[in-house]
Coordinates of C-alpha atoms and ligand atoms in Angstrom, one line a residue:
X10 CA -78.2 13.7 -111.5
X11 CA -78.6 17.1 -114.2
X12 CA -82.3 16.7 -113.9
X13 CA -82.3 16.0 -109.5
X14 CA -80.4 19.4 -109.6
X15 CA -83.4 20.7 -111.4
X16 CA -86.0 19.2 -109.8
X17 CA -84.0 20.8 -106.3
X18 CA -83.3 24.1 -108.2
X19 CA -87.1 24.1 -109.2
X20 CA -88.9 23.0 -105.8
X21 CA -86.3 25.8 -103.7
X22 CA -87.6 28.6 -106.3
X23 CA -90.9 27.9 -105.9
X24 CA -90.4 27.7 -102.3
X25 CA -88.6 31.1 -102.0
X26 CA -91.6 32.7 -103.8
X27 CA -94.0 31.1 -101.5
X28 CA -92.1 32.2 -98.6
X29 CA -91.6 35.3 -99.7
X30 CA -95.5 35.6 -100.3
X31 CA -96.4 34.3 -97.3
X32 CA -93.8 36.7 -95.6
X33 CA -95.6 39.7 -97.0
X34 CA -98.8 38.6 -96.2
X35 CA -99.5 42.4 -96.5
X36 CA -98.5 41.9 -100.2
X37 CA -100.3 38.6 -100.6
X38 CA -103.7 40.7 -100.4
X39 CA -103.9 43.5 -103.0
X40 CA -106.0 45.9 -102.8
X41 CA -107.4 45.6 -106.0
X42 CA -110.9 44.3 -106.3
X43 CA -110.8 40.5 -106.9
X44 CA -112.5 39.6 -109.7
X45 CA -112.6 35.4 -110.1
X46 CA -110.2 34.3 -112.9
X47 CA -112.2 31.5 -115.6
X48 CA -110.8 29.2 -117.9
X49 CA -111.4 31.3 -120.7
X50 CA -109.4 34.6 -119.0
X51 CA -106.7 34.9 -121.2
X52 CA -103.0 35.6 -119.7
X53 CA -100.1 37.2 -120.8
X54 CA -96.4 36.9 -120.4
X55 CA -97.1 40.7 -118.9
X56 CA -99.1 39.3 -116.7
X57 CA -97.4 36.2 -115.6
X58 CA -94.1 38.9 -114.9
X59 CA -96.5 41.4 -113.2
X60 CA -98.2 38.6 -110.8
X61 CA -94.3 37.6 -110.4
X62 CA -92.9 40.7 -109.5
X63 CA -95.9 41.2 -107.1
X64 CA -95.1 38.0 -105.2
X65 CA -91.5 38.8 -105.1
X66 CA -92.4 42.4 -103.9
X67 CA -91.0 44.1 -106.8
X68 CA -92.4 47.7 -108.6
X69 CA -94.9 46.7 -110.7
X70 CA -97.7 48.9 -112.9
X71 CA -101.3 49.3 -111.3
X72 CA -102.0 45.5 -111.5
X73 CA -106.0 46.9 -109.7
X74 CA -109.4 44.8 -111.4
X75 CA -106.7 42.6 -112.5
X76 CA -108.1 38.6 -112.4
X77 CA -104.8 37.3 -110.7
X78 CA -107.0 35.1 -108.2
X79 CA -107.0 32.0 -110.3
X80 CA -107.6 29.4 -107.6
X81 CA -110.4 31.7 -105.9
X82 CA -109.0 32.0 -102.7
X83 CA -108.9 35.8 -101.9
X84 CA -105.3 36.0 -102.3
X85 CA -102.8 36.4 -104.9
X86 CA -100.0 33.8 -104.5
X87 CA -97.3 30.9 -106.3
X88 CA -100.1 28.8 -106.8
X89 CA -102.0 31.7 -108.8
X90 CA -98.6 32.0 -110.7
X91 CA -99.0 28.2 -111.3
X92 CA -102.2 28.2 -112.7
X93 CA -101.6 31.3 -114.6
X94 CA -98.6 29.8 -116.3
X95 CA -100.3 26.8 -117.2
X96 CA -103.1 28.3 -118.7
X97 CA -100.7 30.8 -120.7
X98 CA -98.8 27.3 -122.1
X99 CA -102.9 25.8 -122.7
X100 CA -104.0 28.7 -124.4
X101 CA -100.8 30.4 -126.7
X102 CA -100.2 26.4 -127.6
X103 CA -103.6 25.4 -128.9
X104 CA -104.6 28.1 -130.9
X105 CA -101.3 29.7 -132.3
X106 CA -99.8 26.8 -133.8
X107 CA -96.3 27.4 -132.9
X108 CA -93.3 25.0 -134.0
X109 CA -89.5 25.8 -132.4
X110 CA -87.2 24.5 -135.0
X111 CA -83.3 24.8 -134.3
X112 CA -80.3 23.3 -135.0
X113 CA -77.5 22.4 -132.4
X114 CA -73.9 20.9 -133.2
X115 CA -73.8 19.0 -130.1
X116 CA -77.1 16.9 -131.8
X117 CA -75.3 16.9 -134.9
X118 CA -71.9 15.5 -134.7
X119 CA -71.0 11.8 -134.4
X120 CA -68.5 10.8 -131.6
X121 CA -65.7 7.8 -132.4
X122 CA -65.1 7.1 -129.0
X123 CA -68.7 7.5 -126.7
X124 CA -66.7 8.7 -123.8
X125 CA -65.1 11.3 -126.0
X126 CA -66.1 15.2 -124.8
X127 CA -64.5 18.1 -127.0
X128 CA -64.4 21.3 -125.4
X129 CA -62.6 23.4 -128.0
X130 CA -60.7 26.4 -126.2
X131 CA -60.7 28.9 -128.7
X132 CA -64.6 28.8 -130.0
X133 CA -65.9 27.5 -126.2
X134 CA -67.9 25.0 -129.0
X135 CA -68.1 22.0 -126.8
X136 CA -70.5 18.8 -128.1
X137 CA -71.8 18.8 -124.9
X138 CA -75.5 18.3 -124.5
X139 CA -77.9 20.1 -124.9
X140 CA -76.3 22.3 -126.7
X141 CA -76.7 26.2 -126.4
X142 CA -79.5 26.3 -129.3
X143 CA -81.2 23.9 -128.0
X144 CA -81.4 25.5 -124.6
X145 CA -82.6 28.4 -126.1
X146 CA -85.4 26.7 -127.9
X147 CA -86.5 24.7 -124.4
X148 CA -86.8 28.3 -123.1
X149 CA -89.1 29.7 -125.4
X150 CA -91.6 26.6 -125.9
X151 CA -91.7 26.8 -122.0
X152 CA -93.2 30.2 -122.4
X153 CA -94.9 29.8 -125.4
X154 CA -95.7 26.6 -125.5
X155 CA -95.8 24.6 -128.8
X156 CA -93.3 22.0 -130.7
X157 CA -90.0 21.4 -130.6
X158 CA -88.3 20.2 -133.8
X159 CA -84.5 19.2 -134.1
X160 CA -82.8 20.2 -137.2
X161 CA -80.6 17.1 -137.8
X162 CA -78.3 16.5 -140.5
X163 CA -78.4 13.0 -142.0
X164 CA -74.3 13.2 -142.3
X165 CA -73.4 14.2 -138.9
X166 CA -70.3 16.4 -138.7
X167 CA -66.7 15.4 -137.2
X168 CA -67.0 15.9 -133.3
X169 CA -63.8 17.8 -133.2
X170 CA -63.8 21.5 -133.9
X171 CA -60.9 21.9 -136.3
X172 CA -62.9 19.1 -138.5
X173 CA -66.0 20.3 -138.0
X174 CA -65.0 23.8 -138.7
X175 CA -63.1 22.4 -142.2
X176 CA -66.7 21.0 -143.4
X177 CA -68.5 24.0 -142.6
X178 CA -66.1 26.0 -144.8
X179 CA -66.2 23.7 -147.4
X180 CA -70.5 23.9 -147.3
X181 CA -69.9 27.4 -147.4
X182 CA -67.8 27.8 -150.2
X183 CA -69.4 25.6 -152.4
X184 CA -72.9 26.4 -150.8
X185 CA -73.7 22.9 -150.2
X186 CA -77.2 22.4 -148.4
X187 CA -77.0 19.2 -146.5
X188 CA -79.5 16.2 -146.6
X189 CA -81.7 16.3 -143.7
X190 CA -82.4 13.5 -141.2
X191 CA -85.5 14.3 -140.0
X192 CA -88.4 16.0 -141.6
X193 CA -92.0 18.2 -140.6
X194 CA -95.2 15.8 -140.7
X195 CA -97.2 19.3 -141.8
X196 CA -96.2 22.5 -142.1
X197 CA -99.3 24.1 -142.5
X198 CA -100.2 23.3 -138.6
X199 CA -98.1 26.0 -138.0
X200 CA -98.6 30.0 -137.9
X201 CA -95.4 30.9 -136.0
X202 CA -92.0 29.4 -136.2
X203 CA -89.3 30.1 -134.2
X204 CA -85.9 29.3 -135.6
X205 CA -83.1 29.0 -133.7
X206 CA -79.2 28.5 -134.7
X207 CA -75.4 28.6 -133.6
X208 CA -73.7 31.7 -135.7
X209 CA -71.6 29.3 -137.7
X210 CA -68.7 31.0 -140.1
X211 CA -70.8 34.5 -139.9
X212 CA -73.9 32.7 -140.9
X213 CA -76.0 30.1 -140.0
X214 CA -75.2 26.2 -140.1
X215 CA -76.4 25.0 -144.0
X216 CA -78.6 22.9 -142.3
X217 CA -80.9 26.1 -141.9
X218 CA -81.1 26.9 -145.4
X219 CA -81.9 23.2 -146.1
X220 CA -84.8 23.3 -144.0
X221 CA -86.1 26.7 -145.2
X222 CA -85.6 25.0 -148.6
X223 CA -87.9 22.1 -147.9
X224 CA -90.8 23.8 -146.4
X225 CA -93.6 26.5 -148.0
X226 CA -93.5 29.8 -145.2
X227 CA -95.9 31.6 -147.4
X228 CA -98.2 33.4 -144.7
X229 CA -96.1 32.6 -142.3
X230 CA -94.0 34.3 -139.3
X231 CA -90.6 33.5 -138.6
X232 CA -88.7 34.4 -135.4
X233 CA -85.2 33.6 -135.9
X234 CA -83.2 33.1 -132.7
X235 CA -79.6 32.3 -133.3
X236 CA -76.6 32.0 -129.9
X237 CA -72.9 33.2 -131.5
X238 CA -69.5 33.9 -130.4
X239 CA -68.3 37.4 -130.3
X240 CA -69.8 37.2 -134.2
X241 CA -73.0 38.3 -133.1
X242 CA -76.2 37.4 -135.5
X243 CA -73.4 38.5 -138.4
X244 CA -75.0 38.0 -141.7
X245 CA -77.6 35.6 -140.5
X246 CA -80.8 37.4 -141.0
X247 CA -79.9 38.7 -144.3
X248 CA -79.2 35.0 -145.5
X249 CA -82.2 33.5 -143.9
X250 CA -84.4 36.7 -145.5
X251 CA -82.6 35.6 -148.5
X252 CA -84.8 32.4 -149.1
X253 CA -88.1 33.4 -147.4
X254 CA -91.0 34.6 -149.6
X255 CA -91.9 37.8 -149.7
X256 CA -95.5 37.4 -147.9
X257 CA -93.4 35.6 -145.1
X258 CA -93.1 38.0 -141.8
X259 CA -90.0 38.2 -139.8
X260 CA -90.1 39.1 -136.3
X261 CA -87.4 40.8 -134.5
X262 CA -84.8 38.3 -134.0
X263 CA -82.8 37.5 -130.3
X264 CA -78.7 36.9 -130.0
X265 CA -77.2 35.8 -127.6
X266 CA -73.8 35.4 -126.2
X267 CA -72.7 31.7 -125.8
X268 CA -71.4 32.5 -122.1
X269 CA -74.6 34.1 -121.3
X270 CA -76.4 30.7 -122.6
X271 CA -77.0 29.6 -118.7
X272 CA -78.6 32.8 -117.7
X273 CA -80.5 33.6 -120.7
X274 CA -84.2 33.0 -119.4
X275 CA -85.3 35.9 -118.3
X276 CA -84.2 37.9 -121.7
X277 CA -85.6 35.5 -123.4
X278 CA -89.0 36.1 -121.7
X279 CA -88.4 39.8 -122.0
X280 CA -87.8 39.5 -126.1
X281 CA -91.7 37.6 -126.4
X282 CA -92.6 39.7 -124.6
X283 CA -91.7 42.8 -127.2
X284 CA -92.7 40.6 -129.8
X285 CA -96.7 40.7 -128.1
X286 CA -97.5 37.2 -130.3
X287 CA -100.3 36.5 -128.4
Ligands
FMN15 C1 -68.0 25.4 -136.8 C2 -68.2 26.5 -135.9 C3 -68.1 27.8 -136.4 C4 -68.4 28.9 -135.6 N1 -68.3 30.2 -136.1 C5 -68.6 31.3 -135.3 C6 -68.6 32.6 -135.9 O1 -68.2 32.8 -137.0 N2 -68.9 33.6 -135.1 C7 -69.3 33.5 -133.8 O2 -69.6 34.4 -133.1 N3 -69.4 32.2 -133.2 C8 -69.0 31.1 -134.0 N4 -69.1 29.8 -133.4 C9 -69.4 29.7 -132.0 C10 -70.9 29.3 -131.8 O3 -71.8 30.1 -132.6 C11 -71.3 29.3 -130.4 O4 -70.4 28.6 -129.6 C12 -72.7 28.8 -130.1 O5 -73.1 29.2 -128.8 C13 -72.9 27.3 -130.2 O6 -74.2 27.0 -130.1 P1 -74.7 25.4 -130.1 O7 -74.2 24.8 -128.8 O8 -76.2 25.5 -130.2 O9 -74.1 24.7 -131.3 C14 -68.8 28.7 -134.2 C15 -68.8 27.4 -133.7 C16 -68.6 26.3 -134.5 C17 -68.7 25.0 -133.9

């Protein structure tokens, strides 16, 4: 039903844009030179948000010589924005090598009862799927392309929050690194690696340290992206930096508030943006 109310959601944006490109048939035409967009033309995310705001009619920078014409048909329109998008996710995904590595609770709790749903009043922490990480980390590889990769404990933790809560603090104290489920084929097929966590007791889950402890990031860039309570990132950064070597590189990192989860896209896309990977 989720992914019909997607598929709508998805079918009436595109449709807006188009309408609203085809309504401004003034706008559809810029007066820019058109110069033919090939395979090889590399794209942006500034671009992709310039050629958006264009079809929406929003300000955007002086876009003129600009190869926005990528089906060759005189105009700039959705199915430009199409194209360009998919040749973004083509491009950024073969040759960067990027892996999006997060943990979520709801993927890492066991439920006694399948019908059981905990939606924990004081911490909003439900076990809902997918869970608020992981919707972060769908985000992102649908602008960067790339692969996803679950952290997964291999002893889930209770699905209720008190008892989940009472393990964490235990880990904590006694800075137990849990056993990990699942595990990376190669880590050297990957340049760039997005990690993304819940702000979990001030810090991150264990499970994150776990999986920095397994792995070699020598050379490599890490983009931590973590989704908290009023806690904020908290001492995250500091304890991830903690276990990195020092010829690792770590990009500015994102927070984001758990209610703000369902409307996070476009600050997502703004944050790569800034972080001008590609
Ligand atoms: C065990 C536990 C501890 C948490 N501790 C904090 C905290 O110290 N500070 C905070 O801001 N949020 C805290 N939260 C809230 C989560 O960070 C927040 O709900 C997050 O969006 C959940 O992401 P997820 O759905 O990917 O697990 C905690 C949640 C749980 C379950």
């Amino acid at each position: 039903m989720k992914k019909l109310a997607d598929c709508a959601l998805s079918v009436f944006m595109s449709a807006s844009l188009f309408i609203s490109a085809f309504n401004s048939s003034e706008l559809i035409r810029h007066p820019a030179d058109f110069a033919q967009a090939t395979e090889t033309t590399k794209y942006t995310i500034e671009d992709i948000r310039n050629l958006q705001d264009f079809l929406l009619a929003r300000e955007t920078p002086d876009l003129t010589g600009k190869d926005y014409d990528l089906n060759d048909d005189d105009r700039w329109d959705v199915f430009d924005l199409c194209l360009m998008k998919r040749q973004f996710i083509k491009q950024s995904s073969s040759g960067s090598n990027v892996l999006i590595a997060y943990f979520t609770r709801a993927e890492n709790v066991y439920l006694d009862n399948p019908d059981e749903i905990d939606i924990d009043a004081t911490s909003s922490a439900s076990v809902l799927l997918p869970g608020n990480a992981a919707i972060m980390a769908n985000h992102i590889q649908s602008l960067v392309g790339g692969d996803l990769f679950p952290i997964v404990v291999e002893n889930l933790y209770p699905s209720d929050y008190e008892g989940c809560l009472e393990r964490v603090s235990k880990e904590q104290a006694e800075n137990i690194h849990p056993s990990l489920a699942n595990h990376l084929d190669n880590i050297d097929d990957y340049d760039i690696i997005f990690l993304g966590y819940p702000n979990w007791g001030y810090s991150c889950p264990m499970a994150i340290f776990s999986f920095l402890e397994e792995y070699d990031f020598s050379g490599k860039t890490v983009i931590p992206f973590c989704t908290h309570g009023t806690g904020g990132l908290a001492d995250t950064i500091s304890d991830i930096t903690a276990l990195l070597p020092e010829d690792c590189t770590m990009l500015k990192p994102i927070g984001i508030y758990r209610s703000d989860i369902s409307d996070c896209y476009d600050e997502i896309e703004e944050w790569i943006a800034e972080l001008e990977l590609f």
